Every structure is written in structure tokens, then in C-alpha cells.
Amino acid sequence: MIFTIARKELYMMFCSPLAWLLLTSVQLLFAWFFLGRLDAFLQLQPQLMQIANPPGFTEIIVTPVFALSAVVLLLMVPLLTMRQFAEERKNNTLTLLLSAPVSITEIVLGKFLGLTVFFLGVVSLIVSMFLTLLAGGTLDWGLLISGALGLFLLICCFVALGLYISSLTIQPVVAAIGMLAVMLGFWMVDLVISDHEGWIYYFSIFKQFELFNNGLVDTYSLVYCTLFTVFFLVLTIRRMDGERLHG
Amino acid sequence: MAEERECLTLSAQHIQRFYGTRAVVRDLTLQLRKGEVLGLLGPNGAGKTTTLRMITGNLAPSGGSIEVCGVDLLDEPQKAKAHIGYLPEMPPLYFDMTVNEYLRFAARLHRIEKQCIAQAVEEAKKRCGLTDRSRYLIGNLSKGLQQRVGIAQAIIHEPDIIILDEPTVGLDPNQMREMRTLIRDLGESRSVILSTHILSEVESVCDRVQIMHEGRMVLNEMLADFKQKGADLEAEFTRLTQNTLTTTH
């Protein structure tokens, strides 16, 4: 049943021009930045030759592109998550799901799966762009995979949070703005932290991503991202169930 | 007694519902027998929609119990919901989907076996007269056709109970007549609850009538008995719904 709902979400996204428009514009932006970094690498190459242990393709091109992707996705996720519960509620279609022999957990997980599969597509498009670099050299696979994993986990956190905020309101726009406000709040926290000290460092979602993007697959970061996602999914389920109970 | 229980497809006992401290449905008992069309009448705000939302599992009752085909709705919601087809007041339609896509999704949602989906979709379309609109986007259909898609979604899994909340609102007289014929056809093989505030609709379609007012059931009678007594539904409706107004205020 989770797959049925996920499939419908994916289908609905690609039914409207929104998903296509987002994918195209975001991919153009990534490609432009990617080429910019490639250009910078080519210019730096003669100087890099003189260093003993020079940074390669992956550090100079892949890592900054992933870092930019995280910021762009921060703006992109609310546009897709806002539709989920808020729009279903507004169009009265939520009744269809709630009257069917499907549990609320299945509905929430189905929606989560649909969105993460979509964003998995975005991540694979970015990664496929990097694979073209293989034509001129070798990639640091470890760094690439860890960066992609970090980006994917970051997206899972964003999507779970977005679903929760969408479940709180009937207005999709309010859901999007609310989500954006929370995400910018997380980003501000990240900007305030200058060193690796202090408790707040452990709560910054972007810092966890940065560790992944620098090639460090830390169990703390893995657990943090997983717990963050599960926490907001559970909150969404509870919120939707509460609506049934309290009206 | 046991025989009577077996005949019941739906039994809601003493259900009540509060929104905050305001009681919308109070101590309501509703029973539906096999192959019966029940007309649920009441003025606006009487609690009809709230009652139907509770019966379909969209809203949890604050008290009381609901049994659907012998399954407790609160204990085993998924098993109980499988017996119900529900068309809410506003049909739950995805305007970006075509009729076929929407009905296929509804079929999957109701756990119809994969190999039976195509047949179930065809059957539902045939019953609701949508066969030639299969590839139309739902958003481009007229109000009457959208309402039919809503009914098709409610009957696709061949439920024992069909619940229709004001299905003829906003339809023209021709569409209204067609809709009544469809409801009567459905009522031959299943139990139907029809919520409405149009009295003539109840008279032409239903076997039994229940009138709700301010969250309470104020009348529950077979329409045939009612007619035999020579009573007029409209006069009775006005008397019951006004009477309680004067006694409560």
C-alpha cells in the first residue's frame, strides 16, 4: 500500500509542470556551477602539479557542487512537500485516502517514499554529471559516495520536516513558507557556529552534511539524520491521527 | 435477535461526537439492513456529515460503538473500511488524473487484486456511464460527470455499504434523475445510506427514512409504513425540526 501511494505521488508530480520545471532549472544551475568549477580546476592545474600531494577532481569540483546542491534543495523541497497534506486537505482528496482500508502510517510513509524517490532522481542526475569527469581522469569514489549519501540523508530530513509542516495546515503556501522559515533557521544556526565546539554544533543539520561532504561517514551523523527523519515522520503520523480524534 | 443481527450490515450504537465542548452528534443509534436504502434527512448543521464521517472512519466518535458487517470499526479499522464505499459531499477527485488513472488508483487503494483491477475499473465505469470518458481529465469533466466519477470510486471494490453524502447537490434536473436511478440500482444489491435535505429524493429512492435534528435522531420509520399512515414527509419534517427548536430554546 505504501508503494501504491508513493507511485501516485510520483505520478502527480510529473503530471504537473512543476516537477519538470524544477528539475530543468535546478539541473541547469548545477551544470553551470559544475562547468565553472571545472574551468577553475583547469586553470589551477599547472600550480597543482607543483604541490606534493595535490587535491584532485573530486575535492575541487564535486565537493563544492554538492555543497551548493544542499542550499538549492533547501529552497526546492518546500515547493514539493507543501502540496502533500495541505493540498490534499484543500481539495478534499484526503477523505479518499482516509476512507480506504489504509492506515495513516502507510499514507505518511507512502508520501515520504514518493518524494525521496523523486529527490533520489535529482541526486543521481548530479552524480551522473560527475561521471563525465571519468573521461579525463579518475574519481575519488569514496568521497563521491559519501557526499551523495550526505546529500540524500539531508533530503530525507528536509522531506520529513516538510511533510510534518504540511500536515499542520490547509494552505499549501503557508506550509511552504513555514518550512522555508524553519530551514532558514537551521541554516542560521549553521552560520553562527564558527568552530567545532559547543552543544549547538551537534544539532546543526548542515554541519552533519558537511562532514559527509568532506568524506567522513560518522555514525553520529548517520544516527542524527535517521532520528531526525523518524522523529518528524512520527510527528506527522500523530498529527494526522490527532485530526481524526479531535477533529 | 441473532437473525436480526445477521441482517445488519451497519450498526452504530449510541455514538456521540464533540467538537471541543459542543456536542454535534448526541447518543445516535443507526442501523442498516442488507439491501436497504436509508435516507438520512435533516436541516443543515444537523450533524449528518459528522455522522457519516464517523461511520466511514474519517472521524473518531467521542463515545459509542460502530460495527460494519460484524467488524468493529474502532478495533479493526482497515478490515471494517473495506466493506464501505464513501462519496463525501465534495467528491475526492484528483483533477490532474484521467478517469481511468483515478479509478485504477482507487482500485489499488482498496486492495483489489492486480489481475482484477482492469475489470473492476471497466465495471465501475459501465455502471456510472463513464465508459466513453475514460481518457478525459477529471478537471475537464462537468459537475455531473465528476459526481459520477466520485460514485464510481465508491463502488469499485463492490462494498456491502455505500454511503453517499448529498450526491445530487449542484446537478441539473436531468442529472439528478439519472443519479436517482443509479442509486436505486445500487440499492438493489447493497445497502445504501443517502444523506440529503431534499425530501422528494428520499421519497423516490429510499426504503426507510431517519430524520436528524441537532445531533439527535428524531424519526426512524419505514417509508411504506409512513405512507400507509397517510402522513406527509414534508409536514413531519417541518414539525420535528421546528418543534425541537422551540423546546430547546
Short mmCIF file of C-alpha atoms in Angstrom, two decimals:
data_model
loop_
_atom_site.label_atom_id
_atom_site.label_comp_id
_atom_site.label_asym_id
_atom_site.label_seq_id
_atom_site.Cartn_x
_atom_site.Cartn_y
_atom_site.Cartn_z
CA MET A 1 0.00 0.00 0.00
CA ILE A 2 2.95 2.30 0.74
CA PHE A 3 4.10 1.73 -2.84
CA THR A 4 0.65 2.50 -4.26
CA ILE A 5 0.65 5.87 -2.53
CA ALA A 6 4.30 6.56 -3.41
CA ARG A 7 3.57 5.75 -7.05
CA LYS A 8 0.59 8.10 -7.07
CA GLU A 9 2.68 10.90 -5.54
CA LEU A 10 5.37 10.48 -8.18
CA TYR A 11 2.76 10.37 -10.90
CA MET A 12 1.05 13.52 -9.61
CA MET A 13 4.38 15.35 -9.51
CA PHE A 14 5.17 14.53 -13.11
CA CYS A 15 1.58 15.24 -14.18
CA SER A 16 2.02 18.89 -13.38
CA PRO A 17 4.70 21.08 -14.98
CA LEU A 18 6.14 21.85 -11.52
CA ALA A 19 8.40 18.80 -11.26
CA TRP A 20 9.69 19.13 -14.81
CA LEU A 21 10.31 22.85 -14.42
CA LEU A 22 12.11 22.34 -11.12
CA LEU A 23 14.25 19.52 -12.48
CA THR A 24 15.22 21.51 -15.57
CA SER A 25 16.04 24.78 -13.83
CA VAL A 26 17.91 23.11 -10.99
CA GLN A 27 19.89 20.91 -13.38
CA LEU A 28 20.82 23.95 -15.48
CA LEU A 29 22.05 25.71 -12.35
CA PHE A 30 24.08 22.69 -11.22
CA ALA A 31 25.55 22.23 -14.70
CA TRP A 32 26.55 25.89 -14.89
CA PHE A 33 28.23 25.73 -11.48
CA PHE A 34 29.83 22.39 -12.35
CA LEU A 35 31.36 23.84 -15.52
CA GLY A 36 32.53 26.86 -13.55
CA ARG A 37 34.36 24.59 -11.09
CA LEU A 38 35.79 22.54 -13.96
CA ASP A 39 37.12 25.71 -15.51
CA ALA A 40 38.69 26.73 -12.19
CA PHE A 41 40.33 23.30 -11.91
CA LEU A 42 41.79 23.58 -15.39
CA GLN A 43 43.25 26.98 -14.55
CA LEU A 44 44.68 25.72 -11.27
CA GLN A 45 46.08 22.53 -12.76
CA PRO A 46 49.62 23.83 -13.57
CA GLN A 47 50.02 25.08 -9.98
CA LEU A 48 48.59 21.87 -8.56
CA MET A 49 51.23 19.85 -10.43
CA GLN A 50 53.90 21.50 -8.29
CA ILE A 51 52.32 20.53 -4.95
CA ALA A 52 53.42 17.23 -3.45
CA ASN A 53 50.01 15.74 -2.64
CA PRO A 54 47.58 17.84 -4.71
CA PRO A 55 43.79 17.79 -4.30
CA GLY A 56 42.09 16.02 -7.18
CA PHE A 57 38.99 16.45 -9.33
CA THR A 58 36.70 15.32 -6.63
CA GLU A 59 37.80 17.79 -3.95
CA ILE A 60 37.85 20.77 -6.28
CA ILE A 61 34.73 20.05 -8.34
CA VAL A 62 32.47 17.52 -6.64
CA THR A 63 32.52 18.80 -3.05
CA PRO A 64 31.57 22.43 -3.86
CA VAL A 65 28.81 21.31 -6.24
CA PHE A 66 27.30 19.09 -3.54
CA ALA A 67 27.53 21.99 -1.07
CA LEU A 68 25.63 24.24 -3.49
CA SER A 69 23.07 21.48 -4.12
CA ALA A 70 22.27 21.35 -0.41
CA VAL A 71 21.38 25.05 -0.40
CA VAL A 72 19.37 24.79 -3.63
CA LEU A 73 17.47 21.76 -2.31
CA LEU A 74 16.68 23.72 0.82
CA LEU A 75 14.64 26.01 -1.43
CA MET A 76 13.29 23.21 -3.63
CA VAL A 77 11.96 20.76 -1.04
CA PRO A 78 9.27 23.10 0.40
CA LEU A 79 7.81 23.57 -3.10
CA LEU A 80 7.10 19.86 -3.31
CA THR A 81 6.33 19.00 0.30
CA MET A 82 3.84 21.87 0.66
CA ARG A 83 1.44 20.09 -1.66
CA GLN A 84 1.28 16.84 0.26
CA PHE A 85 -1.21 17.07 3.11
CA ALA A 86 -2.18 20.72 2.80
CA GLU A 87 -3.28 20.41 -0.81
CA GLU A 88 -4.98 17.07 -0.28
CA ARG A 89 -6.92 18.65 2.55
CA LYS A 90 -7.77 21.74 0.49
CA ASN A 91 -9.03 19.66 -2.45
CA ASN A 92 -10.90 17.26 -0.13
CA THR A 93 -8.96 14.32 -1.55
CA LEU A 94 -7.60 13.36 1.87
CA THR A 95 -11.01 11.76 2.51
CA LEU A 96 -10.32 9.26 -0.28
CA LEU A 97 -7.16 8.08 1.49
CA LEU A 98 -8.69 8.13 4.97
CA SER A 99 -11.82 6.20 3.93
CA ALA A 100 -9.82 3.48 2.17
CA PRO A 101 -8.57 0.46 4.12
CA VAL A 102 -5.17 2.10 4.57
CA SER A 103 -3.53 3.13 7.83
CA ILE A 104 -2.27 6.66 8.43
CA THR A 105 1.25 5.28 8.83
CA GLU A 106 1.02 3.82 5.33
CA ILE A 107 -0.21 7.14 3.92
CA VAL A 108 2.62 9.12 5.54
CA LEU A 109 5.30 6.58 4.60
CA GLY A 110 3.92 6.38 1.05
CA LYS A 111 4.17 10.12 0.61
CA PHE A 112 7.65 10.14 2.14
CA LEU A 113 8.80 7.36 -0.17
CA GLY A 114 7.36 9.08 -3.26
CA LEU A 115 9.20 12.31 -2.51
CA THR A 116 12.51 10.67 -1.59
CA VAL A 117 12.45 8.65 -4.82
CA PHE A 118 11.96 11.90 -6.72
CA PHE A 119 14.91 13.51 -4.94
CA LEU A 120 16.96 10.37 -5.41
CA GLY A 121 16.49 11.14 -9.10
CA VAL A 122 17.82 14.68 -8.51
CA VAL A 123 20.88 13.28 -6.70
CA SER A 124 21.50 10.73 -9.46
CA LEU A 125 21.35 13.49 -12.08
CA ILE A 126 24.01 15.41 -10.14
CA VAL A 127 26.15 12.30 -9.74
CA SER A 128 25.79 11.42 -13.43
CA MET A 129 27.20 14.86 -14.22
CA PHE A 130 30.30 14.00 -12.21
CA LEU A 131 30.67 10.68 -14.00
CA THR A 132 31.50 12.60 -17.19
CA LEU A 133 34.75 13.54 -15.43
CA LEU A 134 35.82 9.92 -15.86
CA ALA A 135 36.57 10.83 -19.48
CA GLY A 136 39.57 12.82 -18.34
CA GLY A 137 40.75 11.14 -15.14
CA THR A 138 39.74 9.09 -12.13
CA LEU A 139 37.34 10.00 -9.39
CA ASP A 140 37.74 9.58 -5.66
CA TRP A 141 34.81 7.16 -5.31
CA GLY A 142 34.82 7.20 -1.53
CA LEU A 143 34.43 10.98 -1.38
CA LEU A 144 31.80 10.99 -4.13
CA ILE A 145 29.67 8.30 -2.48
CA SER A 146 29.96 9.84 0.96
CA GLY A 147 28.93 13.27 -0.44
CA ALA A 148 25.97 11.76 -2.31
CA LEU A 149 24.92 9.83 0.82
CA GLY A 150 25.13 13.02 2.89
CA LEU A 151 23.01 14.91 0.38
CA PHE A 152 20.44 12.12 0.31
CA LEU A 153 20.22 11.95 4.11
CA LEU A 154 19.87 15.74 4.24
CA ILE A 155 16.98 15.47 1.77
CA CYS A 156 15.30 12.77 3.89
CA CYS A 157 15.45 15.14 6.87
CA PHE A 158 14.04 18.03 4.80
CA VAL A 159 11.23 15.89 3.37
CA ALA A 160 10.17 14.51 6.77
CA LEU A 161 10.13 18.02 8.22
CA GLY A 162 8.25 19.33 5.16
CA LEU A 163 5.61 16.61 5.46
CA TYR A 164 5.08 17.48 9.11
CA ILE A 165 4.66 21.19 8.39
CA SER A 166 2.32 20.36 5.51
CA SER A 167 0.20 18.26 7.87
CA LEU A 168 -0.32 21.27 10.13
CA THR A 169 -2.17 23.49 7.70
CA ILE A 170 -4.74 23.56 4.93
CA GLN A 171 -2.94 26.25 2.89
CA PRO A 172 -0.09 24.88 0.74
CA VAL A 173 1.57 28.31 0.63
CA VAL A 174 1.59 28.56 4.42
CA ALA A 175 3.20 25.10 4.52
CA ALA A 176 5.90 26.20 2.08
CA ILE A 177 6.67 29.45 3.89
CA GLY A 178 6.62 27.72 7.28
CA MET A 179 9.02 25.07 6.03
CA LEU A 180 11.29 27.68 4.48
CA ALA A 181 11.35 29.65 7.72
CA VAL A 182 12.36 26.56 9.72
CA MET A 183 15.02 25.60 7.18
CA LEU A 184 16.47 29.11 7.16
CA GLY A 185 16.52 28.90 10.94
CA PHE A 186 18.65 25.74 10.69
CA TRP A 187 20.88 27.49 8.20
CA MET A 188 21.32 30.49 10.51
CA VAL A 189 22.36 28.14 13.31
CA ASP A 190 24.92 26.76 10.93
CA LEU A 191 26.25 30.23 10.08
CA VAL A 192 26.56 31.17 13.75
CA ILE A 193 28.72 28.16 14.56
CA SER A 194 32.27 29.05 13.77
CA ASP A 195 34.15 26.28 15.49
CA HIS A 196 33.63 22.63 16.29
CA GLU A 197 32.92 23.30 19.93
CA GLY A 198 29.69 23.68 21.86
CA TRP A 199 26.49 21.65 22.04
CA ILE A 200 24.84 23.54 19.20
CA TYR A 201 27.35 22.05 16.80
CA TYR A 202 25.86 18.64 17.40
CA PHE A 203 22.40 19.86 16.44
CA SER A 204 23.29 21.56 13.17
CA ILE A 205 21.90 19.53 10.32
CA PHE A 206 24.12 21.25 7.75
CA LYS A 207 27.25 20.51 9.77
CA GLN A 208 26.41 16.80 9.59
CA PHE A 209 26.12 17.15 5.83
CA GLU A 210 29.43 18.99 5.68
CA LEU A 211 31.14 16.07 7.41
CA PHE A 212 29.72 13.66 4.83
CA ASN A 213 30.73 16.00 2.05
CA ASN A 214 34.30 16.05 3.34
CA GLY A 215 34.37 12.28 3.16
CA LEU A 216 33.73 11.48 6.80
CA VAL A 217 30.94 8.93 7.29
CA ASP A 218 30.41 9.41 11.00
CA THR A 219 27.98 7.15 12.88
CA TYR A 220 26.83 10.15 14.91
CA SER A 221 25.79 11.96 11.71
CA LEU A 222 24.11 8.83 10.35
CA VAL A 223 22.13 8.33 13.54
CA TYR A 224 21.33 12.05 13.79
CA CYS A 225 19.87 12.20 10.27
CA THR A 226 17.93 8.96 10.73
CA LEU A 227 16.50 10.07 14.06
CA PHE A 228 15.61 13.49 12.68
CA THR A 229 13.70 11.86 9.82
CA VAL A 230 11.95 9.29 12.01
CA PHE A 231 11.05 11.93 14.60
CA PHE A 232 9.23 14.14 12.10
CA LEU A 233 7.56 11.19 10.38
CA VAL A 234 6.20 10.03 13.73
CA LEU A 235 5.04 13.57 14.49
CA THR A 236 3.23 13.65 11.13
CA ILE A 237 1.51 10.34 11.81
CA ARG A 238 0.47 11.53 15.27
CA ARG A 239 -0.77 14.82 13.88
CA MET A 240 -2.90 13.11 11.20
CA ASP A 241 -4.25 10.66 13.74
CA GLY A 242 -5.00 13.52 16.12
CA GLU A 243 -7.07 15.16 13.44
CA ARG A 244 -9.26 12.07 13.27
CA LEU A 245 -9.62 12.02 17.04
CA HIS A 246 -10.06 15.69 17.79
CA GLY A 247 -11.46 16.87 14.53
CA MET B 1 -32.42 -11.48 17.71
CA ALA B 2 -29.37 -13.25 16.28
CA GLU B 3 -31.09 -13.41 12.92
CA GLU B 4 -31.71 -9.69 13.04
CA ARG B 5 -28.05 -9.08 13.83
CA GLU B 6 -27.04 -11.15 10.82
CA CYS B 7 -29.18 -8.99 8.55
CA LEU B 8 -27.47 -5.83 9.73
CA THR B 9 -24.64 -4.51 7.60
CA LEU B 10 -24.05 -1.46 9.73
CA SER B 11 -24.83 -0.82 13.34
CA ALA B 12 -23.83 2.37 15.12
CA GLN B 13 -24.81 2.28 18.79
CA HIS B 14 -25.14 5.41 20.91
CA ILE B 15 -22.45 7.30 19.04
CA GLN B 16 -21.65 10.83 20.01
CA ARG B 17 -19.21 13.42 18.87
CA PHE B 18 -17.98 16.60 20.49
CA TYR B 19 -16.06 19.45 18.90
CA GLY B 20 -14.49 20.95 21.96
CA THR B 21 -17.39 21.19 24.39
CA ARG B 22 -20.03 21.46 21.66
CA ALA B 23 -21.94 18.25 21.02
CA VAL B 24 -22.60 17.78 17.31
CA VAL B 25 -23.93 14.23 17.46
CA ARG B 26 -25.63 13.03 20.66
CA ASP B 27 -26.46 9.46 21.50
CA LEU B 28 -27.32 8.45 17.97
CA THR B 29 -28.22 4.90 17.03
CA LEU B 30 -28.32 3.93 13.39
CA GLN B 31 -28.87 0.54 11.84
CA LEU B 32 -28.76 -0.51 8.24
CA ARG B 33 -30.10 -3.78 6.90
CA LYS B 34 -28.96 -5.73 3.90
CA GLY B 35 -30.31 -4.35 0.60
CA GLU B 36 -31.87 -1.32 2.22
CA VAL B 37 -31.68 2.30 1.07
CA LEU B 38 -31.73 4.56 4.09
CA GLY B 39 -32.46 8.24 3.69
CA LEU B 40 -30.75 10.38 6.30
CA LEU B 41 -32.61 13.65 6.41
CA GLY B 42 -32.02 16.77 8.38
CA PRO B 43 -31.65 20.51 8.11
CA ASN B 44 -28.19 21.98 7.51
CA GLY B 45 -25.99 21.60 10.56
CA ALA B 46 -27.98 18.69 11.98
CA GLY B 47 -24.85 16.52 12.19
CA LYS B 48 -25.44 14.35 9.11
CA THR B 49 -21.98 14.78 7.63
CA THR B 50 -20.31 14.29 11.02
CA THR B 51 -22.27 11.04 11.46
CA LEU B 52 -21.23 9.80 8.03
CA ARG B 53 -17.61 10.75 8.64
CA MET B 54 -17.67 8.71 11.84
CA ILE B 55 -19.22 5.70 10.13
CA THR B 56 -16.58 5.80 7.39
CA GLY B 57 -13.69 6.05 9.83
CA ASN B 58 -12.71 9.61 8.91
CA LEU B 59 -13.54 10.85 12.36
CA ALA B 60 -13.34 9.01 15.66
CA PRO B 61 -16.54 9.08 17.73
CA SER B 62 -16.26 10.55 21.22
CA GLY B 63 -18.42 7.69 22.52
CA GLY B 64 -20.40 4.66 21.35
CA SER B 65 -19.55 1.81 19.03
CA ILE B 66 -19.74 1.19 15.29
CA GLU B 67 -19.89 -2.25 13.72
CA VAL B 68 -19.55 -2.78 9.97
CA CYS B 69 -20.56 -6.23 8.70
CA GLY B 70 -19.79 -7.65 12.13
CA VAL B 71 -16.37 -5.97 12.35
CA ASP B 72 -15.76 -3.28 14.97
CA LEU B 73 -14.66 -0.11 13.17
CA LEU B 74 -12.58 1.13 16.09
CA ASP B 75 -10.79 -2.18 16.76
CA GLU B 76 -10.15 -3.23 13.19
CA PRO B 77 -10.49 -0.08 11.09
CA GLN B 78 -8.90 -1.44 7.93
CA LYS B 79 -10.98 -4.60 7.82
CA ALA B 80 -14.17 -2.63 8.50
CA LYS B 81 -13.40 0.12 5.98
CA ALA B 82 -13.00 -2.48 3.22
CA HIS B 83 -16.79 -3.01 3.37
CA ILE B 84 -17.59 0.67 2.85
CA GLY B 85 -17.69 2.88 -0.22
CA TYR B 86 -17.94 6.57 0.56
CA LEU B 87 -18.75 9.58 -1.57
CA PRO B 88 -18.31 12.70 0.57
CA GLU B 89 -20.14 15.97 -0.03
CA MET B 90 -17.21 17.25 -2.10
CA PRO B 91 -16.09 14.36 -4.33
CA PRO B 92 -12.44 13.50 -3.52
CA LEU B 93 -11.08 13.84 -7.04
CA TYR B 94 -7.59 14.46 -8.38
CA PHE B 95 -8.23 16.89 -11.21
CA ASP B 96 -4.87 16.17 -12.87
CA MET B 97 -5.71 12.50 -13.41
CA THR B 98 -7.80 10.95 -16.16
CA VAL B 99 -10.88 8.92 -15.20
CA ASN B 100 -9.03 5.67 -15.88
CA GLU B 101 -5.97 6.61 -13.86
CA TYR B 102 -8.06 7.80 -10.94
CA LEU B 103 -10.20 4.67 -10.83
CA ARG B 104 -7.13 2.44 -11.12
CA PHE B 105 -5.62 4.26 -8.14
CA ALA B 106 -8.88 3.90 -6.18
CA ALA B 107 -8.92 0.17 -7.02
CA ARG B 108 -5.35 -0.30 -5.81
CA LEU B 109 -6.11 1.71 -2.69
CA HIS B 110 -8.96 -0.68 -1.90
CA ARG B 111 -6.61 -3.61 -2.25
CA ILE B 112 -8.20 -5.15 -5.32
CA GLU B 113 -6.03 -7.96 -6.74
CA LYS B 114 -3.75 -6.75 -9.53
CA GLN B 115 -5.26 -9.00 -12.19
CA CYS B 116 -8.80 -7.89 -11.30
CA ILE B 117 -8.15 -4.12 -11.40
CA ALA B 118 -8.84 -3.62 -15.12
CA GLN B 119 -12.12 -5.49 -14.86
CA ALA B 120 -13.19 -3.61 -11.72
CA VAL B 121 -12.45 -0.26 -13.40
CA GLU B 122 -14.46 -1.25 -16.50
CA GLU B 123 -17.36 -2.45 -14.38
CA ALA B 124 -17.47 0.75 -12.29
CA LYS B 125 -17.30 2.91 -15.42
CA LYS B 126 -20.09 0.93 -17.04
CA ARG B 127 -22.37 1.27 -14.01
CA CYS B 128 -21.81 5.01 -13.81
CA GLY B 129 -21.97 5.66 -17.56
CA LEU B 130 -18.36 6.80 -17.87
CA THR B 131 -17.09 4.32 -20.45
CA ASP B 132 -16.70 6.92 -23.19
CA ARG B 133 -14.96 9.39 -20.85
CA SER B 134 -12.13 7.06 -19.79
CA ARG B 135 -9.36 9.24 -21.13
CA TYR B 136 -10.79 12.60 -20.07
CA LEU B 137 -9.03 14.61 -17.40
CA ILE B 138 -11.30 14.75 -14.36
CA GLY B 139 -10.77 18.52 -14.11
CA ASN B 140 -12.31 18.94 -17.58
CA LEU B 141 -15.50 16.99 -16.82
CA SER B 142 -18.82 18.63 -15.97
CA LYS B 143 -20.04 18.68 -12.38
CA GLY B 144 -22.48 15.82 -13.03
CA LEU B 145 -19.80 13.61 -14.56
CA GLN B 146 -17.38 14.42 -11.74
CA GLN B 147 -20.06 13.32 -9.31
CA ARG B 148 -20.36 10.04 -11.24
CA VAL B 149 -16.60 9.52 -11.04
CA GLY B 150 -16.99 10.04 -7.29
CA ILE B 151 -19.63 7.29 -7.17
CA ALA B 152 -17.53 5.01 -9.39
CA GLN B 153 -14.70 5.33 -6.87
CA ALA B 154 -17.09 4.41 -4.06
CA ILE B 155 -18.40 1.24 -5.73
CA ILE B 156 -15.23 0.00 -7.44
CA HIS B 157 -14.43 -2.54 -4.71
CA GLU B 158 -18.04 -3.77 -4.59
CA PRO B 159 -18.61 -2.75 -0.98
CA ASP B 160 -21.55 -4.01 1.08
CA ILE B 161 -22.38 -0.49 2.20
CA ILE B 162 -22.40 2.62 0.04
CA ILE B 163 -22.55 5.97 1.75
CA LEU B 164 -23.49 8.99 -0.32
CA ASP B 165 -23.40 12.46 1.19
CA GLU B 166 -25.66 14.84 -0.74
CA PRO B 167 -24.85 13.29 -4.12
CA THR B 168 -27.29 15.41 -6.12
CA VAL B 169 -26.21 18.86 -4.95
CA GLY B 170 -25.40 21.14 -7.87
CA LEU B 171 -26.78 18.81 -10.53
CA ASP B 172 -29.33 19.80 -13.15
CA PRO B 173 -32.77 18.08 -13.13
CA ASN B 174 -31.74 15.53 -15.79
CA GLN B 175 -28.55 14.60 -13.99
CA MET B 176 -30.49 14.43 -10.74
CA ARG B 177 -32.91 11.93 -12.25
CA GLU B 178 -30.05 9.82 -13.62
CA MET B 179 -28.34 9.90 -10.24
CA ARG B 180 -31.51 8.70 -8.51
CA THR B 181 -31.84 5.84 -10.97
CA LEU B 182 -28.25 4.89 -10.28
CA ILE B 183 -28.80 4.98 -6.52
CA ARG B 184 -31.90 2.82 -6.85
CA ASP B 185 -29.94 0.31 -8.95
CA LEU B 186 -27.18 0.21 -6.35
CA GLY B 187 -29.73 -0.28 -3.60
CA GLU B 188 -30.95 -3.50 -5.19
CA SER B 189 -27.77 -5.37 -4.39
CA ARG B 190 -26.27 -3.41 -1.49
CA SER B 191 -27.13 -1.25 1.47
CA VAL B 192 -27.05 2.47 0.80
CA ILE B 193 -27.13 5.46 3.12
CA LEU B 194 -28.21 8.59 1.32
CA SER B 195 -27.78 11.84 3.17
CA THR B 196 -29.74 14.73 1.79
CA HIS B 197 -32.04 17.59 2.62
CA ILE B 198 -34.17 17.14 -0.46
CA LEU B 199 -37.35 15.43 0.71
CA SER B 200 -38.59 14.31 -2.71
CA GLU B 201 -35.31 12.47 -3.25
CA VAL B 202 -35.90 10.38 -0.15
CA GLU B 203 -39.48 9.68 -1.18
CA SER B 204 -38.48 8.44 -4.60
CA VAL B 205 -35.40 6.39 -3.69
CA CYS B 206 -35.39 5.24 -0.07
CA ASP B 207 -36.93 2.33 1.82
CA ARG B 208 -36.52 3.86 5.23
CA VAL B 209 -36.14 7.39 6.49
CA GLN B 210 -34.36 8.77 9.52
CA ILE B 211 -34.55 12.44 10.41
CA MET B 212 -31.77 14.08 12.39
CA HIS B 213 -32.00 17.34 14.20
CA GLU B 214 -29.39 18.99 16.39
CA GLY B 215 -27.37 15.81 16.57
CA ARG B 216 -30.29 13.57 17.61
CA MET B 217 -32.41 11.11 15.72
CA VAL B 218 -35.96 12.43 15.81
CA LEU B 219 -37.63 9.98 13.41
CA ASN B 220 -36.86 6.46 12.21
CA GLU B 221 -39.51 4.82 10.09
CA MET B 222 -40.07 2.66 7.01
CA LEU B 223 -41.26 4.86 4.20
CA ALA B 224 -44.00 2.39 3.24
CA ASP B 225 -45.47 2.48 6.79
CA PHE B 226 -45.17 6.20 6.75
CA LYS B 227 -47.15 6.48 3.53
CA GLN B 228 -49.70 3.95 4.76
CA LYS B 229 -50.44 6.16 7.72
CA GLY B 230 -51.13 8.88 5.20
CA ALA B 231 -48.51 11.16 6.76
CA ASP B 232 -46.80 13.81 4.72
CA LEU B 233 -42.99 13.73 4.93
CA GLU B 234 -42.61 17.44 4.44
CA ALA B 235 -45.09 18.31 7.17
CA GLU B 236 -43.48 15.78 9.52
CA PHE B 237 -40.01 17.13 8.75
CA THR B 238 -41.08 20.69 9.47
CA ARG B 239 -42.89 19.67 12.64
CA LEU B 240 -39.98 17.64 14.02
CA THR B 241 -37.19 20.03 13.19
CA GLN B 242 -39.09 23.14 14.32
CA ASN B 243 -40.57 21.50 17.36
CA THR B 244 -37.21 20.65 18.83
CA LEU B 245 -36.05 24.16 18.07
CA THR B 246 -38.82 25.63 20.23
CA THR B 247 -38.32 23.13 23.01
CA THR B 248 -34.57 23.59 23.25
CA HIS B 249 -34.58 27.39 23.12
#
